[in-house]
Coordinates of C-alpha atoms in Angstrom, one line a residue:
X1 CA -59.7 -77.3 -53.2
X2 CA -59.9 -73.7 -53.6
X3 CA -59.4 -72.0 -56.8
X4 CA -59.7 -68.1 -57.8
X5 CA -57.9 -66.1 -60.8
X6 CA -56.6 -62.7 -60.5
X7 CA -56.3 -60.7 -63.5
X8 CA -53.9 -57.6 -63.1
X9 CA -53.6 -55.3 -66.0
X10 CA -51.6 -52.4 -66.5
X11 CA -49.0 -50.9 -68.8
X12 CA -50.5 -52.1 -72.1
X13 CA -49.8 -56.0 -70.9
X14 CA -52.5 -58.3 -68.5
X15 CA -51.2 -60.9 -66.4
X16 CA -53.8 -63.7 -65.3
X17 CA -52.7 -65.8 -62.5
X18 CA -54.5 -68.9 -61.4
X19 CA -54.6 -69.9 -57.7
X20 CA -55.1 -73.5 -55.9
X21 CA -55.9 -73.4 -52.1
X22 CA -54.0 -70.1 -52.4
X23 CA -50.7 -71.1 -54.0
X24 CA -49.6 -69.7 -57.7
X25 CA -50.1 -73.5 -60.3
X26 CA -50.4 -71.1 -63.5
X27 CA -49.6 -67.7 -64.6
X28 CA -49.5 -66.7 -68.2
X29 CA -49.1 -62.8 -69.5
X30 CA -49.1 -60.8 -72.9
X31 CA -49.5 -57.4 -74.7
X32 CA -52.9 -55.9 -74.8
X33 CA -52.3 -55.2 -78.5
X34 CA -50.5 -58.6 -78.9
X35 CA -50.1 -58.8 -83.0
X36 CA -49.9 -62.5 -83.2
X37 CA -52.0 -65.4 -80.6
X38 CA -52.9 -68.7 -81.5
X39 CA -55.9 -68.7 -83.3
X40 CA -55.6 -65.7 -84.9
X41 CA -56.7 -66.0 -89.0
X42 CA -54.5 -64.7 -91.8
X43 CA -55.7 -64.0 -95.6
X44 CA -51.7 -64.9 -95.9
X45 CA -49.5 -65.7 -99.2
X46 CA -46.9 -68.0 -100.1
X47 CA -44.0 -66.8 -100.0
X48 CA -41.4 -69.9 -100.7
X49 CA -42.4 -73.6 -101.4
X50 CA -39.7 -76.3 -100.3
X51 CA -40.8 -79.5 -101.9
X52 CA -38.1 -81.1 -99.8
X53 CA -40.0 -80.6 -96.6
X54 CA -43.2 -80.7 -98.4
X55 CA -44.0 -77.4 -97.0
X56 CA -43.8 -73.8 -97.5
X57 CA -43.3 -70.6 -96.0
X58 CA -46.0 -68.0 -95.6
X59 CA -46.3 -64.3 -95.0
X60 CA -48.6 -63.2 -92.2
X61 CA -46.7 -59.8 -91.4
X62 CA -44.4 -60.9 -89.4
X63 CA -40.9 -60.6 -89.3
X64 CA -40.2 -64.1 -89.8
X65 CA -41.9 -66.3 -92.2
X66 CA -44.6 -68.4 -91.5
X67 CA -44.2 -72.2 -91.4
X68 CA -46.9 -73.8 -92.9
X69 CA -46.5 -78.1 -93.9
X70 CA -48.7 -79.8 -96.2
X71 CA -50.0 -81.8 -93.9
X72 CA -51.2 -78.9 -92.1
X73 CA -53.6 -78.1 -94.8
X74 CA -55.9 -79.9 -93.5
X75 CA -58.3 -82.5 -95.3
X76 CA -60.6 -79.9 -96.2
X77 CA -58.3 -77.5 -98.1
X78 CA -59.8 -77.7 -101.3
X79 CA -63.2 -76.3 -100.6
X80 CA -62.0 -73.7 -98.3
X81 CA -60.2 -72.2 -101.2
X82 CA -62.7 -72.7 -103.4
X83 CA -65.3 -71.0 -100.8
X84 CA -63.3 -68.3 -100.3
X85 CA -63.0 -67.2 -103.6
X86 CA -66.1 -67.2 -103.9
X87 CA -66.6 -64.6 -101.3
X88 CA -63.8 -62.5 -102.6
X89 CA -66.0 -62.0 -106.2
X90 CA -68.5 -60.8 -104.3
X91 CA -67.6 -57.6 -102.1
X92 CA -71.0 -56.9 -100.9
X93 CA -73.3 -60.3 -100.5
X94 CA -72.0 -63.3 -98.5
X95 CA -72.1 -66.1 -100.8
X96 CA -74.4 -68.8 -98.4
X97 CA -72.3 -71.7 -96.2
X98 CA -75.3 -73.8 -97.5
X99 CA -74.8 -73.5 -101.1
X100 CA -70.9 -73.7 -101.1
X101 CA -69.5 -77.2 -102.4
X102 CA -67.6 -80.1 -100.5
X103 CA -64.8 -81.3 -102.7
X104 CA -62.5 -84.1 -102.2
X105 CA -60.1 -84.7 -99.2
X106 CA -56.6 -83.8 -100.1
X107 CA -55.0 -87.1 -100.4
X108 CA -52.2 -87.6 -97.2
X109 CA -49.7 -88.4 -99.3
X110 CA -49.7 -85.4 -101.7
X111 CA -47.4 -82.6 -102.6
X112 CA -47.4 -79.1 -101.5
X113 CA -46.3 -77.9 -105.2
X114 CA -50.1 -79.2 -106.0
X115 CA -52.0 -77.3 -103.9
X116 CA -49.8 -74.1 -103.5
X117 CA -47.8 -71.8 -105.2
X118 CA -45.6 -69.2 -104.6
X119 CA -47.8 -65.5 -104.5
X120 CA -50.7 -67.4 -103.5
X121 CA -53.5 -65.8 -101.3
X122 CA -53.8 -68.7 -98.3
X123 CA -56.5 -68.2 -95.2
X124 CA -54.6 -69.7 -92.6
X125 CA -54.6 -69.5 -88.8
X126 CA -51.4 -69.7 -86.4
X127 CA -51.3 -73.0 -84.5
X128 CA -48.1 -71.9 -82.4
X129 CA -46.6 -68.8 -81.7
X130 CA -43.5 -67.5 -82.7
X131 CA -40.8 -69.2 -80.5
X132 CA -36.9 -68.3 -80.3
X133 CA -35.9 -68.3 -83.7
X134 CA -38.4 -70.2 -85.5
X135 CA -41.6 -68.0 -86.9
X136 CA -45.6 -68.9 -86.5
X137 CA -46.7 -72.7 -87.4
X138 CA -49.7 -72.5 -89.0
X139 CA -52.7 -74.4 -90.0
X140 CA -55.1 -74.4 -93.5
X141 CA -57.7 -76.1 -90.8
X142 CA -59.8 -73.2 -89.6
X143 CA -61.3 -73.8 -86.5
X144 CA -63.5 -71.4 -83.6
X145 CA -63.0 -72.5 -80.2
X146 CA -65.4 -71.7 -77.9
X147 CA -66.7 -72.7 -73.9
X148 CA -68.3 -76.7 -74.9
X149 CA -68.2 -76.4 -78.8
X150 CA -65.3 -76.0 -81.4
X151 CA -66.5 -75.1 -84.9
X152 CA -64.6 -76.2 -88.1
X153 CA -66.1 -74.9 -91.3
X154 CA -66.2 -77.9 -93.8
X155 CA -66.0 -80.1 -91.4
X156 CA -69.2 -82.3 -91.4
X157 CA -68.1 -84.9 -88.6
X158 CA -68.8 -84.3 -84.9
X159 CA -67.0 -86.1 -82.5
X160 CA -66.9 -85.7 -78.4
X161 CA -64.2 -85.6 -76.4
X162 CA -62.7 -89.0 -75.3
X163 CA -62.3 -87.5 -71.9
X164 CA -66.1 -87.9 -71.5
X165 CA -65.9 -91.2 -70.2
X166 CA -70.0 -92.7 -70.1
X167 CA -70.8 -94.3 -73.7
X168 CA -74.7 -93.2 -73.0
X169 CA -73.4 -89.1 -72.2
X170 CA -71.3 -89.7 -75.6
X171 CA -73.8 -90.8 -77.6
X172 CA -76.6 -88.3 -76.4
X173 CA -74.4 -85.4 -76.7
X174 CA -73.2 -86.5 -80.4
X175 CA -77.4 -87.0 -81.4
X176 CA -77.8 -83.0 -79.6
X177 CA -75.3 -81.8 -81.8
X178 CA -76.0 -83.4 -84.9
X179 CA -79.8 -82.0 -84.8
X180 CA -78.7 -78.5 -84.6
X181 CA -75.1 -78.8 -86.9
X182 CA -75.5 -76.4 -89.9
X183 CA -74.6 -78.0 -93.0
X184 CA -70.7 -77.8 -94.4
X185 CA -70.0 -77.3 -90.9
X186 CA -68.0 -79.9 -88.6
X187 CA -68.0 -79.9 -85.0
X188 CA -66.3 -80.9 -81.4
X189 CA -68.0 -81.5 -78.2
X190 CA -65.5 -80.4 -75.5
X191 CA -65.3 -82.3 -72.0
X192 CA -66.6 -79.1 -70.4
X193 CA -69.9 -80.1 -71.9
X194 CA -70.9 -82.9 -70.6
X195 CA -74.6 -83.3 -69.0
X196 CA -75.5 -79.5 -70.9
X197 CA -79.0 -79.0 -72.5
X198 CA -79.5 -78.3 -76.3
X199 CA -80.4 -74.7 -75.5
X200 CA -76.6 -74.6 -74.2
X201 CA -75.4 -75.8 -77.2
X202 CA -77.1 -74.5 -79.5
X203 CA -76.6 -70.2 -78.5
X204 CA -73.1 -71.1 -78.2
X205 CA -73.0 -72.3 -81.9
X206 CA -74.8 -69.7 -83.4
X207 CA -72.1 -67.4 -81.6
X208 CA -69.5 -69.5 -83.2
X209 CA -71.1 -69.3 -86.8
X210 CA -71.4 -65.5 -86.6
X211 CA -67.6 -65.5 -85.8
X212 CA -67.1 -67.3 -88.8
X213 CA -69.2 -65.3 -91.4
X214 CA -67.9 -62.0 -89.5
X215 CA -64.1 -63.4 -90.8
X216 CA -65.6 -63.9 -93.8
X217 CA -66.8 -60.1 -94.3
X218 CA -63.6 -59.5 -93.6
X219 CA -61.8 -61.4 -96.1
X220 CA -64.2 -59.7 -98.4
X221 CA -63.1 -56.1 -97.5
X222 CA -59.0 -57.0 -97.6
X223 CA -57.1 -54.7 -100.1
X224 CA -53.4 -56.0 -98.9
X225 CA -52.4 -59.3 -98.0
X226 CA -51.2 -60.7 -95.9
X227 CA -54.0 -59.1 -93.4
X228 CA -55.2 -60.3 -90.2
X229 CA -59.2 -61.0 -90.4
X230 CA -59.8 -62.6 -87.5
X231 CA -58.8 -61.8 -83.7
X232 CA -59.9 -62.5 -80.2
X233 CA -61.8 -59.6 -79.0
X234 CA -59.8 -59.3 -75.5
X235 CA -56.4 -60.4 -74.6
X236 CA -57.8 -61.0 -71.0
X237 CA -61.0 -62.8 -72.2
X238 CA -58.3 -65.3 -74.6
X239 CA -55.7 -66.2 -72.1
X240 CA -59.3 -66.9 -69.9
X241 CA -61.2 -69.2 -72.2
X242 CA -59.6 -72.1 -72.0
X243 CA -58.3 -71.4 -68.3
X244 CA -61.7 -70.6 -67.0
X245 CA -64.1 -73.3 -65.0
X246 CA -67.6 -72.4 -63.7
X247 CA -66.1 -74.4 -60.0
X248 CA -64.0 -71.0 -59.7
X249 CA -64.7 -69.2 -56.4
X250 CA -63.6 -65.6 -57.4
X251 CA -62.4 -63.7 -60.6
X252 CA -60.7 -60.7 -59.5
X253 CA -59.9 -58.1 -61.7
X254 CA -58.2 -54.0 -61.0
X255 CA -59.3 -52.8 -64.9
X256 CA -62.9 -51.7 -65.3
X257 CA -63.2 -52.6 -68.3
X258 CA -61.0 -55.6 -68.4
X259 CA -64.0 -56.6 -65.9
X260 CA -66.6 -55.6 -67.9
X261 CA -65.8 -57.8 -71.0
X262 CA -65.2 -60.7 -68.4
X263 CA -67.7 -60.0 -66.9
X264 CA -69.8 -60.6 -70.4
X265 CA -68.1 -63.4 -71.2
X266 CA -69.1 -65.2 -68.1
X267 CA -72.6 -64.1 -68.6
X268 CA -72.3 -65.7 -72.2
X269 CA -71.2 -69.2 -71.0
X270 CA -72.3 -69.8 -67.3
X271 CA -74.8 -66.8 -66.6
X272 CA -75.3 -68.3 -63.0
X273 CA -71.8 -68.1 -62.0
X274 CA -71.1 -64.0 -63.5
X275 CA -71.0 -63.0 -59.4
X276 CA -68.0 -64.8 -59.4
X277 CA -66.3 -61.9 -61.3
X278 CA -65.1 -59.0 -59.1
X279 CA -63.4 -55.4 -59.7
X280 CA -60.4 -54.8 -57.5
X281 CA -60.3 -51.2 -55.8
X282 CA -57.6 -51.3 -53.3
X283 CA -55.1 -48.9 -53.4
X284 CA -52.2 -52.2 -53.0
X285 CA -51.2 -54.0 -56.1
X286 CA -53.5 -56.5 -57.0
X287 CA -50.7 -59.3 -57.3
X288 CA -49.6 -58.2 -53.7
X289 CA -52.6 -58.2 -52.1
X290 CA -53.2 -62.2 -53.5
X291 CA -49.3 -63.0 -52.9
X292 CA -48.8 -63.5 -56.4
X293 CA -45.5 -61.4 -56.3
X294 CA -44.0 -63.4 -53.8
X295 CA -44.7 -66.7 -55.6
X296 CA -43.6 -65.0 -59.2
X297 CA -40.1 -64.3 -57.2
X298 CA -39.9 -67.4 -55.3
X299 CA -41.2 -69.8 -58.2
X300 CA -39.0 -68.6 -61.5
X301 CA -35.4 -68.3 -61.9
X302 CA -32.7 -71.0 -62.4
X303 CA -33.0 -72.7 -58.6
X304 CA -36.5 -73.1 -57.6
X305 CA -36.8 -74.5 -53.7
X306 CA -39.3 -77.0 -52.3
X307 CA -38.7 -78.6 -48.9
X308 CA -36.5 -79.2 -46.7
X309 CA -33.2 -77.7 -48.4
X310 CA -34.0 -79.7 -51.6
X311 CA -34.1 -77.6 -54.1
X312 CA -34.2 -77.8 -58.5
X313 CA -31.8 -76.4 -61.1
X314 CA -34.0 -75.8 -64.0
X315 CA -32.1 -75.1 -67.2
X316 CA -33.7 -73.9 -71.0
X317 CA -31.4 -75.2 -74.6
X318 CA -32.3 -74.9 -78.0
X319 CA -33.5 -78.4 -78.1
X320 CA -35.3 -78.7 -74.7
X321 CA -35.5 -78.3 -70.6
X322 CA -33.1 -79.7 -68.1
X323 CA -34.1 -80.3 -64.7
X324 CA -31.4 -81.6 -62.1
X325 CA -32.8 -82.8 -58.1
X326 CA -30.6 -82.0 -55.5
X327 CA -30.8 -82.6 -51.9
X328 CA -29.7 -79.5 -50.8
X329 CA -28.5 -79.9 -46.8
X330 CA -31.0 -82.2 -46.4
X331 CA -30.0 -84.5 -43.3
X332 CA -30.4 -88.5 -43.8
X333 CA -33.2 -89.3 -42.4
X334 CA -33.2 -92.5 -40.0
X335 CA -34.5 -94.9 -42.4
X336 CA -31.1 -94.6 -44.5
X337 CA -30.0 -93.0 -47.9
X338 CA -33.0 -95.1 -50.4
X339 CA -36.1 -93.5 -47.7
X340 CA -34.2 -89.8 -48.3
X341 CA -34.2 -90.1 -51.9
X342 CA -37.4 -91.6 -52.2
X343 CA -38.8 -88.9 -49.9
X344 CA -36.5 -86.2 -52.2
X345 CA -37.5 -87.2 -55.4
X346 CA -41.0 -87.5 -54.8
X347 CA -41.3 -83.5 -53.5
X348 CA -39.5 -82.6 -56.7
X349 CA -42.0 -84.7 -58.8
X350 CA -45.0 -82.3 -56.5
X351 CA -42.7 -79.1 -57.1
X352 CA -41.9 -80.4 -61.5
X353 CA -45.4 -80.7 -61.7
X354 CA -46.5 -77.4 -60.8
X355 CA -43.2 -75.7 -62.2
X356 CA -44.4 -77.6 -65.9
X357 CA -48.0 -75.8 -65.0
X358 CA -46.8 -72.4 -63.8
X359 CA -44.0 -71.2 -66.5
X360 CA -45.7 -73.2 -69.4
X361 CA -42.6 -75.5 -70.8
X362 CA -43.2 -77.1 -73.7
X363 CA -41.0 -79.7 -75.9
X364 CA -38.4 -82.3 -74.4
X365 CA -37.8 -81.9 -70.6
X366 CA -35.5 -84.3 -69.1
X367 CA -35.5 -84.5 -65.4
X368 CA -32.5 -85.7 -63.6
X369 CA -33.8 -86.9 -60.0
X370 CA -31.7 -88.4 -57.2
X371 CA -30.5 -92.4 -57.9
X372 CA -32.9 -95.2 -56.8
X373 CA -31.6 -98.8 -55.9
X374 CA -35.1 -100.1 -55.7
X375 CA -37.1 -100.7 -58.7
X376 CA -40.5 -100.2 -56.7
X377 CA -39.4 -96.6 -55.6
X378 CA -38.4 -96.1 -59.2
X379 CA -42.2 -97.4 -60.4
X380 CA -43.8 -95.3 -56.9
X381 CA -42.2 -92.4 -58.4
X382 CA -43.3 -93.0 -61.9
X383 CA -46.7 -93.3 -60.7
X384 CA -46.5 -90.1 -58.2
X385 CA -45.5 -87.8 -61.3
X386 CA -48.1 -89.6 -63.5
X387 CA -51.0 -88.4 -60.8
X388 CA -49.4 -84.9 -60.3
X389 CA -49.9 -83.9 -64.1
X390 CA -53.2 -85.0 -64.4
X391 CA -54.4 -81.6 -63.4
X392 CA -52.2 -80.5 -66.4
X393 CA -54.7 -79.1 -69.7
X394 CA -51.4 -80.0 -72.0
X395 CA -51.4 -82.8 -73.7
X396 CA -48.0 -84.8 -72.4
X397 CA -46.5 -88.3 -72.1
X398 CA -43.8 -89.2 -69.6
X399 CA -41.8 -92.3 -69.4
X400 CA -40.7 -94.5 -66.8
X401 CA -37.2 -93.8 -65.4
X402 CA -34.8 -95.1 -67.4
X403 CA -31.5 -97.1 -66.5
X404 CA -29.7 -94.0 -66.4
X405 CA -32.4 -92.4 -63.8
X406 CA -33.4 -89.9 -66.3
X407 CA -37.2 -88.9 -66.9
X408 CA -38.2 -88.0 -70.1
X409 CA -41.3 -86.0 -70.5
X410 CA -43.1 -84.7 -73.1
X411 CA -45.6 -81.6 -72.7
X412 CA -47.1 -79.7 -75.7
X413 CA -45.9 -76.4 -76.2
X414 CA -47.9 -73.9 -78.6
X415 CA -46.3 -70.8 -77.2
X416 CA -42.9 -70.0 -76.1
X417 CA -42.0 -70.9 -72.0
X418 CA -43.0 -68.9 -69.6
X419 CA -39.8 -66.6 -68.2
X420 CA -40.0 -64.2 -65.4
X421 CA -36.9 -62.1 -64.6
X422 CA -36.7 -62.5 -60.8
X423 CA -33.1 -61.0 -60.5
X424 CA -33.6 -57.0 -59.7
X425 CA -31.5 -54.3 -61.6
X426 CA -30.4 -51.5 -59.2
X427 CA -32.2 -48.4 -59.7
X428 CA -29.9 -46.3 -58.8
X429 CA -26.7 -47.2 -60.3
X430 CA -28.3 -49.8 -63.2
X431 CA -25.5 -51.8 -62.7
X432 CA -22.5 -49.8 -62.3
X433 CA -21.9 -50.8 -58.8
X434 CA -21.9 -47.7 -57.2
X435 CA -24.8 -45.8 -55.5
X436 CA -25.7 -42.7 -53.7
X437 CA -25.7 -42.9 -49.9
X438 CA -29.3 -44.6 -49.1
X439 CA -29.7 -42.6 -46.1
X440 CA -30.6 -39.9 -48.6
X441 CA -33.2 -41.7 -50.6
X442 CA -36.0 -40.4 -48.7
X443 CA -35.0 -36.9 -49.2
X444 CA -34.4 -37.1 -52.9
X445 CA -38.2 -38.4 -52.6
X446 CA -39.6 -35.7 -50.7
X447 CA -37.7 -33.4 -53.3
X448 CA -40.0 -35.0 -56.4
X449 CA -43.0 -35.1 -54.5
X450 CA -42.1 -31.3 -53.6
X451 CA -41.2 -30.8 -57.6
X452 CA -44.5 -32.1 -58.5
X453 CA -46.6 -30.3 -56.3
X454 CA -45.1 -26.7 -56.6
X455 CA -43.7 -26.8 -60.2
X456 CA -45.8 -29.3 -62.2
X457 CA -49.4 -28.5 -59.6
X458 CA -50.3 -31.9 -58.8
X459 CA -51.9 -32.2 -56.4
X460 CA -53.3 -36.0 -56.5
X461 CA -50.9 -38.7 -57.2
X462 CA -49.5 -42.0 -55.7
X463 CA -45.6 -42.9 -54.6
X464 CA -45.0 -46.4 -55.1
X465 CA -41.9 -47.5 -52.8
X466 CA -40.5 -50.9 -52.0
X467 CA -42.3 -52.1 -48.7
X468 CA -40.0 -51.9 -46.0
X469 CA -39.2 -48.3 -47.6
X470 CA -42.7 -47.7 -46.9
X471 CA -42.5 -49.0 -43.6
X472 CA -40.0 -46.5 -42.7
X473 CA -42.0 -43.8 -44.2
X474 CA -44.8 -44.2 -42.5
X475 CA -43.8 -45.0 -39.0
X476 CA -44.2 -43.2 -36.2
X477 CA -47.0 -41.1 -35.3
X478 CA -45.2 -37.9 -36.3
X479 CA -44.6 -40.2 -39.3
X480 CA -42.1 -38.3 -42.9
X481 CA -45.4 -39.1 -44.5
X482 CA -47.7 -36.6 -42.2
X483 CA -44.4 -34.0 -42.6
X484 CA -44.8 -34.4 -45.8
X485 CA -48.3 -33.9 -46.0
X486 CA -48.2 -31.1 -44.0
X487 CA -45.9 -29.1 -46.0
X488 CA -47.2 -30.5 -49.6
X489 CA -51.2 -31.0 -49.1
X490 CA -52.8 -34.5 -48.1
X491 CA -53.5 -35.4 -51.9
X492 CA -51.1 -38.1 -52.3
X493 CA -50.6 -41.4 -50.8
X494 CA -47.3 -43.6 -50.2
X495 CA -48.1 -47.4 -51.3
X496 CA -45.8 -50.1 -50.7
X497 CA -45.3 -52.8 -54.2
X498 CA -43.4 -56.6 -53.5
X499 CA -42.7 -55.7 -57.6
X500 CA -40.0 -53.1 -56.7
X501 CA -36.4 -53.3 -55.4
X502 CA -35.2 -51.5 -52.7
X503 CA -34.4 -48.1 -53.4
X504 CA -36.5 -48.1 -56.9
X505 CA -40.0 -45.4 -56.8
X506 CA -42.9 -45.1 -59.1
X507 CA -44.7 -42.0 -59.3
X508 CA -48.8 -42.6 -60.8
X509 CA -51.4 -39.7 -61.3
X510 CA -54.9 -40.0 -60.1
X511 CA -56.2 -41.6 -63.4
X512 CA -53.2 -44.5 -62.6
X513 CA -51.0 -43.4 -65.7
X514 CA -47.6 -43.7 -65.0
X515 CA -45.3 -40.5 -64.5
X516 CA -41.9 -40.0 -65.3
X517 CA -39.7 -38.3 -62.7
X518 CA -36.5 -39.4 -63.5
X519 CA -35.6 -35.7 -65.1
X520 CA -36.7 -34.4 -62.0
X521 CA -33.4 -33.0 -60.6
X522 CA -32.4 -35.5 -57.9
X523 CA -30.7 -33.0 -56.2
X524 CA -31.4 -32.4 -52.0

């Protein structure tokens, strides 16, 4: 199996797409200047305690309170508190990890109204992401994740991942780690590391350390809280992290500097794989030229096709996902109705699978597949959706089909699902329902490419059309392009986007920043 990423940024947001043998299994996007991630750190205060949930509700900054449970503390509370004040007497010398003092566990079954109070400053770091309604989850546990390690200040323990399977691997790795752990410092061995050298280990810990004490200087400088003192360094490089495996056959990549901090990163964690990480220069759109496009329109929205006719009706509530199997206009096969809807429902577990992957749904999802007679098709497609999420990095359980035929799933969900619009609004009449003749379109096109060459003066830009409007542009030898270019200079260039609809235009100088021509008079 193949597997590349394409990273495509533009417009303040990157989009990082992961590809299997070619087809689209996970796409996740956000704002370059995203305010809020998971595992950002807050120096945060209380801002309400509810002693009936045994929780309270924090201010990070955001417009919704923070959600923040006693038992979210974490064991360590106590002597992160205690540490941190310690740092905030001090505005100029970092008061030493070594020297600060390990107090008791917090007790499981304590209150909140012990520990907390309301106007109290809190270090905290969000857990999940705002989602619908509900505000950031957050966690007194501070933790730094890196490529093998995870560091927890206070944390003493170091345990390795149970995925690592060989008791001697276990055990050497846990003996590496302890000779090199700092003290008051607790850590996890990810499955990633497995059958690393110390030397591995030990630059990405002092990396993870200076993350830490850098968040501490931090804390030290804050005049206002709530205030954000620690943050990934690159939206790209944080959606990456945890996506990223050294088996990768390309990175590609159309920002140069998006590319240059990946590019880094790489070099930081597997510094014999960073020629895996490539710039994109084409003149297409990077998602285009990888068929990313065409797999973002074919693999969102509320029916999703697989094979056959078959298709799935995937519905979003409150509470959780809905997935319904239909056959579609499938024909019975010749083995009879149980063979179809064996043969049905086991292309829908393939297609829920990567549907789970690709638009990140978290919670409940209850999947409604076709009805079984036979209790061994029931169990073979128990199994068959059991094997198909085993590529999945979310923790999940799923449960056998029940009596009803009903599977219930569960998939951990940090951030909020994964929904791209695939439904196109009609640039022309943005809605209305009634549009200029087409037959003009090109015209009124030549009419802002000749309104920014002989009243604006530029002379280098790019037209982004729909494709088959760039098809008929550029046909012919005597093509409307060459006219054009004859009469307004050979400085700009007609590229076709899969993003657009079918009469919608984007006009781009030559530095790629985006220019608004819908002022321009329209007029022929």
């Amino acid at each position: 199996m193949t597997s590349e990423v394409v990273i495509d940024v533009k417009d303040n947001k990157v989009a990082i797409a992961l590809l299997e043998d070619k087809n689209l299994v996970e796409y996740q996007t956000a704002p370059l200047e995203a305010s809020f991630s998971v595992g950002n750190i807050y120096l945060a205060k209380v801002k309400k305690l509810m002693p009936g949930l045994n929780a309270s509700f924090v201010d990070v900054g955001y417009e919704r309170e923070a959600f923040l449970h006693y038992l979210d503390l974490g064991l360590q509370y106590s002597s992160i508190e205690k540490y941190v004040k310690q740092v905030q007497s001090d505005h100029k010398t970092l008061y030493p990890m070594s020297k600060a003092t390990q107090l008791p566990e917090l007790p499981k079954d304590g209150s909140v109204s012990t520990y907390l109070s309301q106007g109290r400053e809190v270090l905290v770091q969000i857990v999940k992401e705002p989602i619908s309604t509900k505000g950031p989850r957050l966690s007194g546990e501070i933790s730094f994740a890196g490529r093998y390690l995870v560091l927890i200040p206070f944390g003493e323990k170091v345990n390795v991942s149970s995925k690592i399977k060989s008791g001697e691997e276990r055990a050497r790795l846990k003996q590496l780690v302890y000779s090199i752990k700092p003290k008051n410092y607790g850590l996890i061995v990810r499955t990633v590391a497995e059958g690393l050298r110390l030397e591995d280990l030990k630059s990405e810990l002092e990396v993870l350390v200076k993350r830490w004490e850098d968040t501490l200087r931090r804390v030290q400088k804050v005049q206002k809280c709530p205030a954000l003192v620690f943050e990934e360094t690159s939206r790209a490089v944080a959606l990456l992290r945890d996506l990223f495996n050294p088996t990768y056959e390309n990175i590609y990549i159309n920002d140069k500097d998006v590319f240059e901090e990946v590019k880094q990163y790489v070099q930081l964690i597997a510094p014999d794989r960073v020629g895996i990480v490539k710039l994109y220069t084409g003149n297409v759109p990077i998602f285009d030229n990888f068929n990313v496009t065409k797999q973002l329109k074919s693999g969102f929205g509320k029916t999703v096709n697989f094979k056959h006719g078959a298709y799935l009706i995937i519905e979003h509530t409150e509470a959780m996902h809905v997935v319904d199997v239909n056959s579609g206009n499938r024909s019975r096969g010749v083995e009879g109705q149980e063979a179809n809807a064996l043969d049905c429902n086991l292309g829908a577990a393939d297609e829920l699978a990567r549907q789970l992957r690709l638009r990140d749904m978290g919670g409940i999802i209850i999947v409604d597949f076709i009805d079984m007679n036979l209790a061994e098709d029931r169990q073979l497609l128990y199994e068959r959706m059991c094997k198909n999420m085993q590529n999945d990095r979310a923790r999940h359980n799923i449960l056998p089909l029940s009596k009803f035929g009903l599977m219930q799933i569960t998939r951990q969900r940090v951030r909020p699902a994964m929904d791209v619009m695939v439904e196109e609004t009609c640039p022309t009449c943005f809605g209305h329902g009634k549009i200029k003749s087409s037959i003009l379109f090109t015209d009124m096109l030549e009419n802002k490419v000749r309104h920014l060459v002989k009243k604006v003066g530029m002379k280098k830009f790019k037209l982004y059309v729909h494709p088959y409007v760039a098809a008929y542009i550029n046909k012919g030898i005597w093509s409307m392009k060459r006219k054009w270019q004859c009469s307004y200079g050979f400085g700009f260039s007609i590229i076709p986007s899969q993003e657009l609809g079918f009469l919608e235009y984007r006009f781009y100088d030559k530095n790629g920043e985006f220019i608004d021509m819908k002022e321009a008079s329209d007029e022929i």
